[in-house]
PDB file of C-alpha atoms in Angstrom:
ATOM      1  CA  THR A   1     101.275 105.461  62.031  1.00  0.00           C
ATOM      2  CA  ILE A   2     102.713 102.823  64.314  1.00  0.00           C
ATOM      3  CA  MET A   3     100.153 100.732  66.167  1.00  0.00           C
ATOM      4  CA  VAL A   4     100.358  99.165  69.608  1.00  0.00           C
ATOM      5  CA  TYR A   5     100.207  95.404  69.797  1.00  0.00           C
ATOM      6  CA  HIS A   6      96.967  94.065  71.252  1.00  0.00           C
ATOM      7  CA  SER A   7      96.561  90.640  72.796  1.00  0.00           C
ATOM      8  CA  SER A   8      95.541  87.797  70.523  1.00  0.00           C
ATOM      9  CA  LYS A   9      93.816  86.374  73.609  1.00  0.00           C
ATOM     10  CA  ASN A  10      91.021  89.006  73.559  1.00  0.00           C
ATOM     11  CA  ASP A  11      88.835  86.644  71.552  1.00  0.00           C
ATOM     12  CA  VAL A  12      89.296  83.519  73.702  1.00  0.00           C
ATOM     13  CA  ALA A  13      85.786  82.243  74.465  1.00  0.00           C
ATOM     14  CA  ASP A  14      84.522  81.029  77.846  1.00  0.00           C
ATOM     15  CA  THR A  15      87.198  82.850  79.818  1.00  0.00           C
ATOM     16  CA  GLU A  16      86.529  83.855  83.409  1.00  0.00           C
ATOM     17  CA  VAL A  17      86.904  87.620  83.903  1.00  0.00           C
ATOM     18  CA  VAL A  18      88.032  89.195  87.178  1.00  0.00           C
ATOM     19  CA  CYS A  19      88.205  92.998  87.573  1.00  0.00           C
ATOM     20  CA  GLY A  20      87.983  93.274  83.786  1.00  0.00           C
ATOM     21  CA  CYS A  21      90.937  90.883  83.241  1.00  0.00           C
ATOM     22  CA  SER A  22      90.716  87.547  81.440  1.00  0.00           C
ATOM     23  CA  VAL A  23      91.843  84.695  83.686  1.00  0.00           C
ATOM     24  CA  LEU A  24      93.936  83.050  80.991  1.00  0.00           C
ATOM     25  CA  PRO A  25      95.846  79.763  80.991  1.00  0.00           C
ATOM     26  CA  ILE A  26      99.549  80.240  81.729  1.00  0.00           C
ATOM     27  CA  LYS A  27     102.595  77.970  81.677  1.00  0.00           C
ATOM     28  CA  THR A  28     103.634  77.905  85.316  1.00  0.00           C
ATOM     29  CA  SER A  29     104.309  75.792  88.364  1.00  0.00           C
ATOM     30  CA  THR A  30     103.263  78.724  90.554  1.00  0.00           C
ATOM     31  CA  ARG A  31     100.028  77.996  92.399  1.00  0.00           C
ATOM     32  CA  GLY A  32      97.079  80.210  91.626  1.00  0.00           C
ATOM     33  CA  PRO A  33      93.708  80.471  89.901  1.00  0.00           C
ATOM     34  CA  ALA A  34      94.980  80.534  86.288  1.00  0.00           C
ATOM     35  CA  PRO A  35      94.380  77.339  84.321  1.00  0.00           C
ATOM     36  CA  VAL A  36      97.517  75.576  83.048  1.00  0.00           C
ATOM     37  CA  ALA A  37      98.302  76.396  79.413  1.00  0.00           C
ATOM     38  CA  ALA A  38      98.717  73.678  76.807  1.00  0.00           C
ATOM     39  CA  GLU A  39     102.314  72.522  76.358  1.00  0.00           C
ATOM     40  CA  GLY A  40     104.056  74.482  73.601  1.00  0.00           C
ATOM     41  CA  ALA A  41     101.363  77.160  73.394  1.00  0.00           C
ATOM     42  CA  ASP A  42     102.250  80.832  73.865  1.00  0.00           C
ATOM     43  CA  ASP A  43     100.471  82.360  76.845  1.00  0.00           C
ATOM     44  CA  ILE A  44      99.715  85.967  77.817  1.00  0.00           C
ATOM     45  CA  ILE A  45     103.120  86.279  79.526  1.00  0.00           C
ATOM     46  CA  ASP A  46     104.959  85.185  76.355  1.00  0.00           C
ATOM     47  CA  GLU A  47     102.845  87.642  74.397  1.00  0.00           C
ATOM     48  CA  THR A  48     103.554  90.529  76.786  1.00  0.00           C
ATOM     49  CA  LEU A  49     107.300  89.826  76.825  1.00  0.00           C
ATOM     50  CA  GLY A  50     107.294  89.578  73.028  1.00  0.00           C
ATOM     51  CA  TYR A  51     105.464  92.889  72.563  1.00  0.00           C
ATOM     52  CA  PHE A  52     107.100  94.677  75.496  1.00  0.00           C
ATOM     53  CA  LYS A  53     109.859  96.604  73.698  1.00  0.00           C
ATOM     54  CA  ALA A  54     107.377  97.955  71.134  1.00  0.00           C
ATOM     55  CA  ASN A  55     104.404  98.595  73.441  1.00  0.00           C
ATOM     56  CA  VAL A  56     106.384 100.247  76.252  1.00  0.00           C
ATOM     57  CA  LEU A  57     107.107 103.190  73.933  1.00  0.00           C
ATOM     58  CA  PHE A  58     103.428 104.165  73.717  1.00  0.00           C
ATOM     59  CA  LYS A  59     101.653 106.805  75.773  1.00  0.00           C
ATOM     60  CA  HIS A  60      98.140 105.608  74.820  1.00  0.00           C
ATOM     61  CA  PHE A  61      96.596 102.164  74.669  1.00  0.00           C
ATOM     62  CA  GLU A  62      93.018 101.458  73.664  1.00  0.00           C
ATOM     63  CA  VAL A  63      91.669  98.401  75.478  1.00  0.00           C
ATOM     64  CA  LYS A  64      90.052  96.047  72.953  1.00  0.00           C
ATOM     65  CA  GLY A  65      89.258  93.219  75.352  1.00  0.00           C
ATOM     66  CA  ALA A  66      89.796  91.705  78.792  1.00  0.00           C
ATOM     67  CA  ALA A  67      93.151  90.161  77.762  1.00  0.00           C
ATOM     68  CA  ASP A  68      94.458  93.649  76.864  1.00  0.00           C
ATOM     69  CA  ARG A  69      94.049  94.637  80.518  1.00  0.00           C
ATOM     70  CA  VAL A  70      96.331  91.753  81.504  1.00  0.00           C
ATOM     71  CA  LEU A  71      98.808  92.860  78.813  1.00  0.00           C
ATOM     72  CA  ILE A  72      98.752  96.464  80.121  1.00  0.00           C
ATOM     73  CA  TYR A  73      99.219  95.367  83.733  1.00  0.00           C
ATOM     74  CA  LEU A  74     102.083  93.014  82.873  1.00  0.00           C
ATOM     75  CA  THR A  75     103.788  95.633  80.678  1.00  0.00           C
ATOM     76  CA  LEU A  76     103.834  98.019  83.646  1.00  0.00           C
ATOM     77  CA  TYR A  77     104.960  95.210  85.928  1.00  0.00           C
ATOM     78  CA  ILE A  78     107.866  94.309  83.606  1.00  0.00           C
ATOM     79  CA  THR A  79     109.000  97.954  83.684  1.00  0.00           C
ATOM     80  CA  GLN A  80     108.901  97.824  87.488  1.00  0.00           C
ATOM     81  CA  CYS A  81     110.930  94.573  87.409  1.00  0.00           C
ATOM     82  CA  LEU A  82     113.556  96.093  85.099  1.00  0.00           C
ATOM     83  CA  LYS A  83     113.987  99.020  87.509  1.00  0.00           C
ATOM     84  CA  LYS A  84     114.665  96.515  90.299  1.00  0.00           C
ATOM     85  CA  LEU A  85     117.090  94.523  88.133  1.00  0.00           C
ATOM     86  CA  ASP A  86     119.130  97.575  87.182  1.00  0.00           C
ATOM     87  CA  GLY A  87     122.086  97.192  89.528  1.00  0.00           C
ATOM     88  CA  ALA A  88     121.275  93.677  90.792  1.00  0.00           C
ATOM     89  CA  PRO A  89     124.663  92.042  91.536  1.00  0.00           C
ATOM     90  CA  SER A  90     123.750  88.588  90.116  1.00  0.00           C
ATOM     91  CA  LYS A  91     121.009  86.559  88.483  1.00  0.00           C
ATOM     92  CA  MET A  92     120.422  84.742  91.813  1.00  0.00           C
ATOM     93  CA  GLU A  93     119.972  88.057  93.641  1.00  0.00           C
ATOM     94  CA  ALA A  94     117.708  89.243  90.829  1.00  0.00           C
ATOM     95  CA  LEU A  95     115.512  86.144  91.251  1.00  0.00           C
ATOM     96  CA  LYS A  96     115.232  86.780  95.004  1.00  0.00           C
ATOM     97  CA  THR A  97     114.384  90.442  94.387  1.00  0.00           C
ATOM     98  CA  LEU A  98     111.685  89.700  91.807  1.00  0.00           C
ATOM     99  CA  THR A  99     110.162  86.870  93.839  1.00  0.00           C
ATOM    100  CA  ALA A 100     109.915  89.181  96.868  1.00  0.00           C
ATOM    101  CA  MET A 101     108.415  91.923  94.685  1.00  0.00           C
ATOM    102  CA  ALA A 102     105.786  89.520  93.295  1.00  0.00           C
ATOM    103  CA  HIS A 103     104.658  88.739  96.847  1.00  0.00           C
ATOM    104  CA  GLU A 104     104.707  92.222  98.343  1.00  0.00           C
ATOM    105  CA  ASN A 105     101.402  93.936  98.966  1.00  0.00           C
ATOM    106  CA  PHE A 106     100.182  95.613  95.778  1.00  0.00           C
ATOM    107  CA  ALA A 107      97.198  97.786  94.874  1.00  0.00           C
ATOM    108  CA  LEU A 108      94.186  96.209  93.186  1.00  0.00           C
ATOM    109  CA  PRO A 109      91.572  97.752  90.903  1.00  0.00           C
ATOM    110  CA  GLY A 110      89.321  99.853  93.114  1.00  0.00           C
ATOM    111  CA  ASP A 111      92.169 100.849  95.481  1.00  0.00           C
ATOM    112  CA  PRO A 112      93.045 104.568  95.394  1.00  0.00           C
ATOM    113  CA  ALA A 113      96.722 103.640  94.797  1.00  0.00           C
ATOM    114  CA  PHE A 114      95.942 101.495  91.726  1.00  0.00           C
ATOM    115  CA  PRO A 115      97.398 103.467  88.784  1.00  0.00           C
ATOM    116  CA  LEU A 116      95.073 102.037  86.114  1.00  0.00           C
ATOM    117  CA  GLY A 117      91.723 102.815  87.722  1.00  0.00           C
ATOM    118  CA  SER A 118      90.204 104.176  84.532  1.00  0.00           C
ATOM    119  CA  PHE A 119      91.023 100.924  82.665  1.00  0.00           C
ATOM    120  CA  PHE A 120      89.941  98.343  85.246  1.00  0.00           C
ATOM    121  CA  PRO A 121      86.552  97.987  86.926  1.00  0.00           C
ATOM    122  CA  LYS A 122      86.742  97.621  90.682  1.00  0.00           C
ATOM    123  CA  PRO A 123      85.800  94.253  92.188  1.00  0.00           C
ATOM    124  CA  ALA A 124      82.103  93.691  92.832  1.00  0.00           C
ATOM    125  CA  SER A 125      82.783  91.609  95.966  1.00  0.00           C
ATOM    126  CA  THR A 126      85.542  90.594  98.359  1.00  0.00           C
ATOM    127  CA  GLN A 127      85.599  87.199  96.608  1.00  0.00           C
ATOM    128  CA  GLU A 128      86.376  88.931  93.290  1.00  0.00           C
ATOM    129  CA  ALA A 129      89.061  91.066  94.981  1.00  0.00           C
ATOM    130  CA  ASP A 130      90.646  87.920  96.488  1.00  0.00           C
ATOM    131  CA  LEU A 131      90.591  86.178  93.105  1.00  0.00           C
ATOM    132  CA  ALA A 132      92.105  89.251  91.406  1.00  0.00           C
ATOM    133  CA  ARG A 133      94.893  89.403  94.012  1.00  0.00           C
ATOM    134  CA  ALA A 134      95.672  85.675  93.639  1.00  0.00           C
ATOM    135  CA  TYR A 135      95.665  85.874  89.817  1.00  0.00           C
ATOM    136  CA  LEU A 136      97.810  89.012  89.612  1.00  0.00           C
ATOM    137  CA  LYS A 137     100.239  87.563  92.179  1.00  0.00           C
ATOM    138  CA  GLN A 138     100.538  84.367  90.112  1.00  0.00           C
ATOM    139  CA  LEU A 139     101.119  86.431  86.945  1.00  0.00           C
ATOM    140  CA  ARG A 140     103.677  88.653  88.704  1.00  0.00           C
ATOM    141  CA  GLU A 141     105.695  85.701  89.979  1.00  0.00           C
ATOM    142  CA  GLU A 142     105.757  83.833  86.647  1.00  0.00           C
ATOM    143  CA  THR A 143     106.451  87.014  84.646  1.00  0.00           C
ATOM    144  CA  GLY A 144     109.438  87.850  86.856  1.00  0.00           C
ATOM    145  CA  ARG A 145     110.819  84.328  86.471  1.00  0.00           C
ATOM    146  CA  ARG A 146     110.523  84.440  82.668  1.00  0.00           C
ATOM    147  CA  LEU A 147     111.866  87.974  82.420  1.00  0.00           C
ATOM    148  CA  LEU A 148     115.128  86.793  84.020  1.00  0.00           C
ATOM    149  CA  THR A 149     115.649  84.329  81.155  1.00  0.00           C
ATOM    150  CA  LYS A 150     115.376  87.241  78.708  1.00  0.00           C
ATOM    151  CA  VAL A 151     117.483  89.757  80.659  1.00  0.00           C
ATOM    152  CA  TYR A 152     120.347  87.440  81.705  1.00  0.00           C
ATOM    153  CA  ASP A 153     122.483  85.349  79.357  1.00  0.00           C
ATOM    154  CA  GLU A 154     124.006  81.914  80.162  1.00  0.00           C
ATOM    155  CA  GLU A 155     126.977  83.576  81.883  1.00  0.00           C
ATOM    156  CA  GLY A 156     124.624  85.556  84.124  1.00  0.00           C
ATOM    157  CA  GLU A 157     125.360  88.881  82.434  1.00  0.00           C
ATOM    158  CA  PRO A 158     122.437  91.319  82.149  1.00  0.00           C
ATOM    159  CA  SER A 159     121.428  92.615  78.727  1.00  0.00           C
ATOM    160  CA  LYS A 160     121.588  96.383  78.350  1.00  0.00           C
ATOM    161  CA  PHE A 161     119.061  95.950  75.523  1.00  0.00           C
ATOM    162  CA  TRP A 162     116.478  95.054  78.168  1.00  0.00           C
ATOM    163  CA  LEU A 163     117.638  97.194  81.086  1.00  0.00           C
ATOM    164  CA  VAL A 164     117.495 100.375  78.967  1.00  0.00           C
ATOM    165  CA  PHE A 165     113.684 100.043  79.068  1.00  0.00           C
ATOM    166  CA  ALA A 166     113.628 100.474  82.873  1.00  0.00           C
ATOM    167  CA  LYS A 167     113.518 104.225  82.272  1.00  0.00           C
ATOM    168  CA  ARG A 168     110.419 104.069  80.025  1.00  0.00           C
ATOM    169  CA  ARG A 169     106.954 104.927  81.309  1.00  0.00           C
ATOM    170  CA  PHE A 170     104.295 102.981  79.411  1.00  0.00           C
ATOM    171  CA  MET A 171     101.166 105.179  79.149  1.00  0.00           C
ATOM    172  CA  ASN A 172     102.939 107.577  81.562  1.00  0.00           C
ATOM    173  CA  LYS A 173     102.058 105.203  84.418  1.00  0.00           C
ATOM    174  CA  SER A 174     103.898 102.997  86.874  1.00  0.00           C
ATOM    175  CA  LEU A 175     102.741 100.352  89.335  1.00  0.00           C
TER     176      LEU A 175
END
C-alpha cells in the first residue's frame, strides 16, 4: 500500500505548540511568531511543497505529531492557492492574489467554520488564538510566495503539472 508522507519535524524537541501545531522555524522575511530557520535547512513549507503532489491524493491522514498538523493545514492551503492561480493572468497578479488571500480573515481551530476541527484542539485562551492566527498567517504568506516559484517558470508561464492539482480535495476537505 502507498503511504502518506509525514513531517520529519514531528520529533523536533523544545518546540512551542499552538492549537496542536508545532511553531517551527521557517525561512522567511515575513514578520510573525515563527523562529527563523537555519540557512540552507529545509523547513516545514519546503517539506509540504515537496510532499504535496503525493499527499494531496489521499483521503485519510493519521496525525503522528504536531508538525503533521502544520503539514495538513498547508496542504489544504496550497490547494486553495492553486484554485486561485488557475486563470491568473500573470505571475504579478498571482502574487497580489495570494498575498491578499494570506491576509484575509480565516477560520481558526475552535471556530465552527474551521474544516479540520477533529484534528486540531481549540485554543485554550485568546492569547493562544492570537498566536495561532499570527503563525498561520505567516505560514500562509510565505507558502504562497514559495508556491509561485514552483508554479511559474522564468518566462512567467504557469505549470499545468501544478495547476491540475487545484481540483483535488485532500482528505475531502477544503479551507
